[in-house]
CSV table of C-alpha atoms and ligand atoms in Angstrom, one decimal:
chain,number,residue,atom,x,y,z
S,1,UNK,CA,33.4,-16.1,21.8
S,2,UNK,CA,31.1,-18.4,19.9
S,3,UNK,CA,28.6,-18.2,22.7
S,4,UNK,CA,28.5,-14.5,22.7
S,5,UNK,CA,28.2,-14.4,18.9
S,6,UNK,CA,25.3,-16.9,18.9
S,7,UNK,CA,23.5,-15.0,21.7
S,8,UNK,CA,23.8,-11.7,19.9
S,9,UNK,CA,22.5,-13.4,16.7
S,10,UNK,CA,19.6,-15.1,18.4
S,11,UNK,CA,18.8,-11.8,20.1
S,12,UNK,CA,18.8,-10.0,16.7
S,13,UNK,CA,16.6,-12.7,15.1
S,14,UNK,CA,14.1,-12.4,18.0
S,15,UNK,CA,14.1,-8.6,17.8
S,16,UNK,CA,13.4,-8.8,14.1
S,17,UNK,CA,10.6,-11.4,14.7
S,18,UNK,CA,9.0,-9.2,17.2
S,19,UNK,CA,9.3,-6.1,15.0
S,20,UNK,CA,7.7,-7.9,12.1
S,21,UNK,CA,4.9,-9.4,14.2
S,22,UNK,CA,4.3,-5.9,15.7
S,23,UNK,CA,4.1,-4.4,12.2
S,24,UNK,CA,1.7,-7.1,11.2
S,25,UNK,CA,-0.8,-6.5,14.0
S,26,UNK,CA,-0.6,-2.7,14.2
S,27,UNK,CA,-3.6,-1.2,12.6
S,28,UNK,CA,-3.0,1.4,9.9
S,29,UNK,CA,-4.6,4.8,9.5
S,30,UNK,CA,-8.2,4.5,8.1
S,31,UNK,CA,-8.1,0.7,8.5
S,32,UNK,CA,-11.8,0.4,9.2
S,33,UNK,CA,-12.8,2.7,6.3
S,34,UNK,CA,-10.5,0.7,3.9
S,35,UNK,CA,-12.0,-2.6,5.1
S,36,UNK,CA,-15.5,-1.2,4.7
S,37,UNK,CA,-14.7,-0.1,1.2
S,38,UNK,CA,-13.4,-3.6,0.4
S,39,UNK,CA,-16.4,-5.3,1.8
S,40,UNK,CA,-18.8,-3.0,-0.1
S,41,UNK,CA,-17.1,-3.5,-3.5
S,42,UNK,CA,-18.6,-6.9,-4.6
S,43,UNK,CA,-22.1,-5.5,-3.9
S,44,UNK,CA,-21.5,-2.6,-6.3
S,45,UNK,CA,-20.5,-4.6,-9.4
S,46,UNK,CA,-23.9,-4.8,-10.9
S,47,UNK,CA,-24.7,-1.2,-10.6
S,48,UNK,CA,-21.3,-0.2,-12.0
S,49,UNK,CA,-21.8,-2.6,-14.9
S,50,UNK,CA,-25.0,-0.9,-15.8
S,51,UNK,CA,-23.3,2.5,-16.3
S,52,UNK,CA,-21.5,1.2,-19.4
S,53,UNK,CA,-18.1,2.6,-18.5
S,54,UNK,CA,-14.8,1.8,-20.2
S,55,UNK,CA,-11.2,1.5,-19.0
S,56,UNK,CA,-7.7,1.3,-20.3
S,57,UNK,CA,-4.8,-0.7,-19.0
S,58,UNK,CA,-1.1,0.1,-19.7
S,59,UNK,CA,1.5,-2.5,-18.7
S,60,UNK,CA,-1.0,-5.3,-19.3
S,61,UNK,CA,1.6,-7.8,-20.4
S,62,UNK,CA,3.5,-7.5,-17.2
S,63,UNK,CA,3.1,-9.8,-14.1
S,64,UNK,CA,0.7,-7.5,-12.3
S,65,UNK,CA,-1.0,-6.3,-15.5
S,66,UNK,CA,-1.8,-9.8,-16.7
S,67,UNK,CA,-3.5,-10.7,-13.4
S,68,UNK,CA,-5.3,-7.3,-13.4
S,69,UNK,CA,-6.7,-8.1,-16.9
S,70,UNK,CA,-7.9,-11.5,-15.7
S,71,UNK,CA,-9.6,-9.8,-12.7
S,72,UNK,CA,-11.3,-7.3,-14.9
S,73,UNK,CA,-12.5,-10.0,-17.2
S,74,UNK,CA,-13.8,-12.1,-14.4
S,75,UNK,CA,-15.6,-9.4,-12.6
S,76,UNK,CA,-16.9,-7.9,-15.9
S,77,UNK,CA,-17.6,-4.4,-14.6
S,78,UNK,CA,-16.6,-2.5,-17.8
S,79,UNK,CA,-18.3,-2.4,-21.1
S,80,UNK,CA,-14.9,-2.4,-22.8
S,81,UNK,CA,-11.3,-2.6,-21.6
S,82,UNK,CA,-8.7,-1.2,-24.0
S,83,UNK,CA,-5.2,-2.8,-23.5
S,84,UNK,CA,-2.4,-0.5,-24.7
S,85,UNK,CA,1.0,-2.0,-25.0
S,86,UNK,CA,4.0,-2.7,-27.2
S,87,UNK,CA,3.0,-6.3,-28.0
S,88,UNK,CA,-0.1,-8.5,-28.3
S,89,UNK,CA,-1.1,-11.4,-26.1
S,90,UNK,CA,-3.3,-14.3,-27.1
S,91,UNK,CA,-6.7,-14.3,-25.4
S,92,UNK,CA,-9.0,-17.3,-26.2
S,93,UNK,CA,-12.5,-17.6,-24.9
S,94,UNK,CA,-15.7,-15.7,-25.0
S,95,UNK,CA,-15.1,-14.0,-21.7
S,96,UNK,CA,-12.3,-12.0,-23.3
S,97,UNK,CA,-14.7,-10.4,-25.9
S,98,UNK,CA,-14.7,-7.1,-24.1
S,99,UNK,CA,-10.9,-6.7,-24.4
S,100,UNK,CA,-9.4,-4.6,-27.2
S,101,UNK,CA,-5.6,-4.7,-27.8
S,102,UNK,CA,-3.8,-1.8,-29.3
S,103,UNK,CA,-0.1,-2.1,-30.1
S,104,UNK,CA,1.7,1.2,-29.8
S,105,UNK,CA,5.2,2.6,-29.7
S,106,UNK,CA,5.6,4.3,-26.4
S,107,UNK,CA,8.2,6.7,-27.8
S,108,UNK,CA,5.3,8.1,-29.9
S,109,UNK,CA,2.5,7.7,-27.4
S,110,UNK,CA,1.1,11.2,-28.2
S,111,UNK,CA,0.3,10.0,-31.7
S,112,UNK,CA,-2.1,7.5,-30.1
S,113,UNK,CA,-4.0,10.1,-28.0
S,114,UNK,CA,-7.3,8.9,-29.3
S,115,UNK,CA,-6.8,5.5,-27.7
S,116,UNK,CA,-7.0,7.3,-24.3
S,117,UNK,CA,-10.2,9.1,-25.1
S,118,UNK,CA,-13.4,8.5,-23.3
S,119,UNK,CA,-12.3,6.1,-20.5
S,120,UNK,CA,-13.6,6.7,-17.0
S,121,UNK,CA,-10.8,4.7,-15.5
S,122,UNK,CA,-7.1,4.2,-16.4
S,123,UNK,CA,-4.9,1.5,-14.8
S,124,UNK,CA,-1.1,1.8,-15.0
S,125,UNK,CA,1.1,-1.2,-14.2
S,126,UNK,CA,4.0,-0.1,-16.4
S,127,UNK,CA,7.6,-0.5,-15.3
S,128,UNK,CA,11.0,-1.9,-16.0
S,129,UNK,CA,14.2,-2.4,-14.0
S,130,UNK,CA,17.5,-0.7,-14.0
S,131,UNK,CA,19.1,-4.1,-14.7
S,132,UNK,CA,17.0,-4.6,-17.8
S,133,UNK,CA,17.0,-1.1,-19.2
S,134,UNK,CA,19.8,0.8,-17.5
S,135,UNK,CA,19.3,4.1,-15.6
S,136,UNK,CA,18.1,6.1,-18.5
S,137,UNK,CA,15.9,3.3,-19.8
S,138,UNK,CA,14.4,2.9,-16.3
S,139,UNK,CA,13.5,6.6,-16.1
S,140,UNK,CA,12.2,6.6,-19.6
S,141,UNK,CA,9.6,3.8,-18.8
S,142,UNK,CA,8.9,4.3,-15.1
S,143,UNK,CA,8.8,8.1,-15.3
S,144,UNK,CA,8.3,9.4,-18.8
S,145,UNK,CA,6.0,6.7,-20.2
S,146,UNK,CA,3.9,6.8,-17.0
S,147,UNK,CA,3.6,10.5,-17.1
S,148,UNK,CA,2.7,10.7,-20.8
S,149,UNK,CA,0.0,8.0,-20.1
S,150,UNK,CA,-1.3,10.1,-17.2
S,151,UNK,CA,-1.5,13.3,-19.3
S,152,UNK,CA,-3.1,11.6,-22.3
S,153,UNK,CA,-5.6,9.9,-19.9
S,154,UNK,CA,-6.5,13.2,-18.3
S,155,UNK,CA,-6.9,15.0,-21.7
S,156,UNK,CA,-9.0,12.1,-22.8
S,157,UNK,CA,-11.4,12.6,-19.9
S,158,UNK,CA,-10.3,9.9,-17.5
S,159,UNK,CA,-11.7,10.6,-14.1
S,160,UNK,CA,-9.9,7.9,-12.0
S,161,UNK,CA,-6.3,7.0,-12.5
S,162,UNK,CA,-5.1,3.9,-10.7
S,163,UNK,CA,-1.3,3.8,-10.5
S,164,UNK,CA,0.9,0.9,-9.4
S,165,UNK,CA,3.9,2.4,-7.5
S,166,UNK,CA,6.0,0.7,-4.9
S,167,UNK,CA,6.6,0.4,-1.2
S,168,UNK,CA,9.2,3.0,-0.2
S,169,UNK,CA,8.4,5.5,-2.9
S,170,UNK,CA,10.0,8.8,-1.8
S,171,UNK,CA,10.8,11.7,-4.0
S,172,UNK,CA,13.5,12.8,-1.6
S,173,UNK,CA,15.4,9.5,-1.6
S,174,UNK,CA,19.0,9.4,-2.8
S,175,UNK,CA,18.3,6.0,-4.4
S,176,UNK,CA,17.1,5.9,-8.0
S,177,UNK,CA,14.1,3.5,-7.7
S,178,UNK,CA,12.2,5.0,-4.7
S,179,UNK,CA,13.0,8.5,-5.9
S,180,UNK,CA,11.6,8.0,-9.4
S,181,UNK,CA,8.5,6.3,-7.9
S,182,UNK,CA,8.0,9.2,-5.5
S,183,UNK,CA,8.4,11.8,-8.3
S,184,UNK,CA,5.9,10.0,-10.5
S,185,UNK,CA,3.4,9.9,-7.6
S,186,UNK,CA,3.8,13.6,-7.0
S,187,UNK,CA,3.5,14.5,-10.7
S,188,UNK,CA,0.5,12.4,-11.1
S,189,UNK,CA,-1.1,14.2,-8.3
S,190,UNK,CA,-0.4,17.5,-10.2
S,191,UNK,CA,-2.2,16.2,-13.3
S,192,UNK,CA,-5.5,16.9,-11.6
S,193,UNK,CA,-7.5,13.7,-11.9
S,194,UNK,CA,-10.9,13.7,-10.1
S,195,UNK,CA,-9.6,10.6,-8.4
S,196,UNK,CA,-6.1,9.3,-8.0
S,197,UNK,CA,-5.4,5.9,-6.3
S,198,UNK,CA,-1.8,5.1,-5.8
S,199,UNK,CA,-0.7,1.6,-4.8
S,200,UNK,CA,2.5,0.9,-3.0
S,201,UNK,CA,2.9,-2.9,-2.8
S,202,UNK,CA,5.9,-4.5,-1.3
S,203,UNK,CA,7.9,-7.3,-3.0
S,204,UNK,CA,5.5,-8.7,-5.6
S,205,UNK,CA,4.9,-12.4,-5.0
S,206,UNK,CA,4.7,-14.0,-8.4
S,207,UNK,CA,6.3,-16.9,-10.3
S,208,UNK,CA,8.2,-14.6,-12.7
S,209,UNK,CA,9.5,-16.3,-15.8
S,210,UNK,CA,12.0,-13.5,-16.5
S,211,UNK,CA,15.3,-13.9,-14.6
S,212,UNK,CA,15.7,-11.1,-11.9
S,213,UNK,CA,18.2,-12.5,-9.4
S,214,UNK,CA,17.8,-9.8,-6.8
S,215,UNK,CA,14.0,-10.0,-6.8
S,216,UNK,CA,14.1,-13.8,-6.8
S,217,UNK,CA,16.4,-13.8,-3.8
S,218,UNK,CA,14.1,-11.3,-1.9
S,219,UNK,CA,11.1,-13.4,-2.7
S,220,UNK,CA,12.8,-16.6,-1.4
S,221,UNK,CA,13.9,-14.9,1.8
S,222,UNK,CA,10.6,-13.3,2.4
S,223,UNK,CA,8.4,-16.3,1.4
S,224,UNK,CA,8.0,-17.5,5.0
S,225,UNK,CA,6.4,-14.1,5.9
S,226,UNK,CA,3.4,-15.3,3.9
S,227,UNK,CA,2.5,-17.4,7.0
S,228,UNK,CA,3.5,-15.2,9.8
S,229,UNK,CA,3.2,-11.6,8.5
S,230,UNK,CA,1.7,-11.5,5.1
S,231,UNK,CA,0.9,-7.8,4.9
S,232,UNK,CA,4.3,-6.3,6.0
S,233,UNK,CA,6.7,-6.6,3.1
S,234,UNK,CA,5.2,-8.7,0.4
S,235,UNK,CA,2.2,-8.6,-1.8
S,236,UNK,CA,0.9,-11.3,-4.3
S,237,UNK,CA,0.1,-9.7,-7.7
S,238,UNK,CA,-3.5,-11.1,-7.3
S,239,UNK,CA,-3.9,-9.0,-4.2
S,240,UNK,CA,-2.8,-5.8,-6.1
S,241,UNK,CA,-5.3,-6.6,-8.9
S,242,UNK,CA,-8.2,-7.2,-6.6
S,243,UNK,CA,-7.5,-4.1,-4.7
S,244,UNK,CA,-7.3,-2.1,-7.9
S,245,UNK,CA,-10.7,-3.2,-9.0
S,246,UNK,CA,-12.2,-2.7,-5.5
S,247,UNK,CA,-11.0,0.9,-5.4
S,248,UNK,CA,-12.8,1.6,-8.6
S,249,UNK,CA,-16.1,0.1,-7.4
S,250,UNK,CA,-15.7,1.5,-3.9
S,251,UNK,CA,-13.7,4.8,-4.3
S,252,UNK,CA,-12.2,6.6,-1.3
S,253,UNK,CA,-14.0,9.8,-0.3
S,254,UNK,CA,-10.5,11.4,-0.6
S,255,UNK,CA,-9.8,12.7,-4.2
S,256,UNK,CA,-6.3,11.3,-3.9
S,257,UNK,CA,-5.1,8.4,-1.8
S,258,UNK,CA,-1.9,6.4,-1.4
S,259,UNK,CA,-2.4,2.8,-0.3
S,260,UNK,CA,0.6,1.3,1.5
S,261,UNK,CA,1.3,-2.4,1.3
S,262,UNK,CA,-1.0,-3.3,4.2
S,263,UNK,CA,-3.8,-1.1,2.9
S,264,UNK,CA,-3.5,-2.9,-0.5
S,265,UNK,CA,-4.0,-6.2,1.3
S,266,UNK,CA,-7.0,-4.8,3.3
S,267,UNK,CA,-8.5,-3.3,0.2
S,268,UNK,CA,-8.3,-6.7,-1.6
S,269,UNK,CA,-10.0,-8.6,1.1
S,270,UNK,CA,-11.9,-6.8,3.8
S,271,UNK,CA,-12.3,-9.9,5.9
S,272,UNK,CA,-8.8,-9.4,7.3
S,273,UNK,CA,-10.1,-6.6,9.4
Q,301,NAP,N1,8.9,-6.4,-8.6
Q,301,NAP,C1,8.5,-6.0,-7.5
Q,301,NAP,O1,8.7,-6.7,-6.4
Q,301,NAP,C2,7.7,-4.7,-7.3
Q,301,NAP,C3,7.3,-4.3,-6.1
Q,301,NAP,C4,6.6,-3.1,-6.0
Q,301,NAP,C5,6.2,-2.4,-7.1
Q,301,NAP,N2,6.7,-2.8,-8.3
Q,301,NAP,C6,6.3,-2.0,-9.5
Q,301,NAP,O2,5.1,-2.4,-10.0
Q,301,NAP,C7,5.0,-2.2,-11.4
Q,301,NAP,C8,4.6,-3.5,-12.1
Q,301,NAP,O3,5.5,-4.5,-11.8
Q,301,NAP,P1,5.5,-5.9,-12.6
Q,301,NAP,O4,6.6,-6.7,-12.0
Q,301,NAP,O5,4.1,-6.4,-12.6
Q,301,NAP,O6,5.8,-5.4,-14.1
Q,301,NAP,P2,6.6,-6.3,-15.2
Q,301,NAP,O7,6.2,-7.7,-15.2
Q,301,NAP,O8,8.0,-5.9,-15.2
Q,301,NAP,O9,5.8,-5.6,-16.5
Q,301,NAP,C9,6.0,-4.3,-16.8
Q,301,NAP,C10,5.1,-3.8,-17.9
Q,301,NAP,O10,5.6,-2.6,-18.5
Q,301,NAP,C11,5.8,-2.8,-19.9
Q,301,NAP,N3,7.0,-2.2,-20.4
Q,301,NAP,C12,8.3,-2.3,-19.9
Q,301,NAP,N4,9.2,-1.6,-20.6
Q,301,NAP,C13,8.5,-1.1,-21.7
Q,301,NAP,C14,8.8,-0.3,-22.8
Q,301,NAP,N5,10.0,0.1,-23.0
Q,301,NAP,N6,7.8,0.1,-23.6
Q,301,NAP,C15,6.5,-0.3,-23.4
Q,301,NAP,N7,6.2,-1.1,-22.4
Q,301,NAP,C16,7.1,-1.4,-21.5
Q,301,NAP,C17,6.0,-4.3,-20.1
Q,301,NAP,O11,5.7,-4.7,-21.4
Q,301,NAP,P3,6.4,-6.0,-22.0
Q,301,NAP,O12,5.7,-7.2,-21.4
Q,301,NAP,O13,6.2,-5.9,-23.5
Q,301,NAP,O14,7.9,-6.0,-21.6
Q,301,NAP,C18,4.9,-4.8,-19.1
Q,301,NAP,O15,3.7,-4.8,-19.6
Q,301,NAP,C19,6.3,-1.6,-11.8
Q,301,NAP,O16,6.2,-0.2,-11.9
Q,301,NAP,C20,7.2,-2.0,-10.6
Q,301,NAP,O17,8.3,-1.1,-10.5
Q,301,NAP,C21,7.4,-3.9,-8.5
Q,302,NAG,C1,-26.0,0.8,-21.2
Q,302,NAG,O1,-26.1,0.0,-22.3
Q,302,NAG,C2,-27.3,-0.7,-22.4
Q,302,NAG,C3,-27.3,-1.7,-23.5
Q,302,NAG,O2,-26.7,-1.2,-24.6
Q,302,NAG,C4,-28.5,0.2,-22.4
Q,302,NAG,O3,-29.7,-0.4,-22.5
Q,302,NAG,C5,-28.5,1.2,-21.2
Q,302,NAG,O4,-29.5,2.1,-21.3
Q,302,NAG,C6,-27.1,1.8,-21.1
Q,302,NAG,N1,-27.0,2.6,-19.8
Q,302,NAG,C7,-26.5,3.8,-19.7
Q,302,NAG,C8,-26.5,4.4,-18.4
Q,302,NAG,O5,-26.1,4.4,-20.7
Q,303,NAG,C1,10.7,15.8,1.1
Q,303,NAG,O1,11.4,17.0,1.4
Q,303,NAG,C2,10.5,18.1,1.6
Q,303,NAG,C3,11.4,19.3,1.8
Q,303,NAG,O2,12.4,19.1,2.7
Q,303,NAG,C4,9.6,17.8,2.8
Q,303,NAG,O3,8.7,18.8,3.0
Q,303,NAG,C5,8.8,16.5,2.5
Q,303,NAG,O4,8.0,16.1,3.6
Q,303,NAG,C6,9.7,15.3,2.1
Q,303,NAG,N1,8.9,14.2,1.7
Q,303,NAG,C7,9.1,13.0,2.0
Q,303,NAG,C8,8.2,12.0,1.4
Q,303,NAG,O5,10.0,12.6,2.7
């Protein structure tokens, strides 16, 4: 009996391994275009910088948002970056001079419509979890706050909205998380931005201070994938941030595009192609 059990288990593990390896090596749709966009991005920084554009970031105190701000500061492509959030962070050093922090109450975001005026690009890394905020709280942040942000951005003249969604987003899902993510994606598409870039990273790889046992467990289990199949189910926050900046410099010819986890990796570093 033990033998049969062990054989079935070994077979299952081998199957899973092959599936993951296959997913890792299978090219995605538009792979070459996405790689070309990524490769072209660094060469466009200087020209972009000379156009004096500004951007805003919501969710900038979060794990992805923090890294995105760092990426924006280091690549220095905007004349000004307005950070809109519910609390302030400490930035020390000259390179942070182009950041402006604005503390707002998201329940009254409309009162701050002027903060969203005049930006060519808006980045959204907002989000909470059901564990932290409950079902209603989760919808409030991940749907309502994101949609209010998107609408204010559009009214303020934002031409390119860059939204962090999630792998598995699906408005038809019977599960809360993927459904809300899918609904927000669809509603953002209806807002009518000239350009909409939606990112669907997998499990975010980050050394999170906050305790989230489920996510922590997923990260530990999936950590070895970093070596054998880095683009299948996981995504370092640095990769999301790089990809977000690259898509601004090197926009897709499509007005609206969804980047699945692997595409996010490719967009961050074209040399994978
Ligand atoms: N965790 C994953 O593995 C994973 C995978 C794929 C996609 N995603 C999605 O990616 C996005 C970013 O994830 P993350 O882990 O980087 O985010 P995070 O660390 O949880 O940060 C979320 C951001 O949203 C802000 N926020 C949350 N509740 C708020 C409220 N009530 N009012 C105002 N601001 C609020 C936070 O502000 P404070 O700092 O003040 O709390 C923070 O800036 C989320 O939409 C998430 O669902 C996550
Ligand atoms: C951008 O700002 C610089 C310095 O203020 C100015 O010289 C330049 O003409 C501006 N460029 C555009 C496209 O507005
Ligand atoms: C959701 O359901 C609609 C109607 O059945 C269908 O047309 C659409 O393709 C589905 N979308 C997804 C993401 O599954």
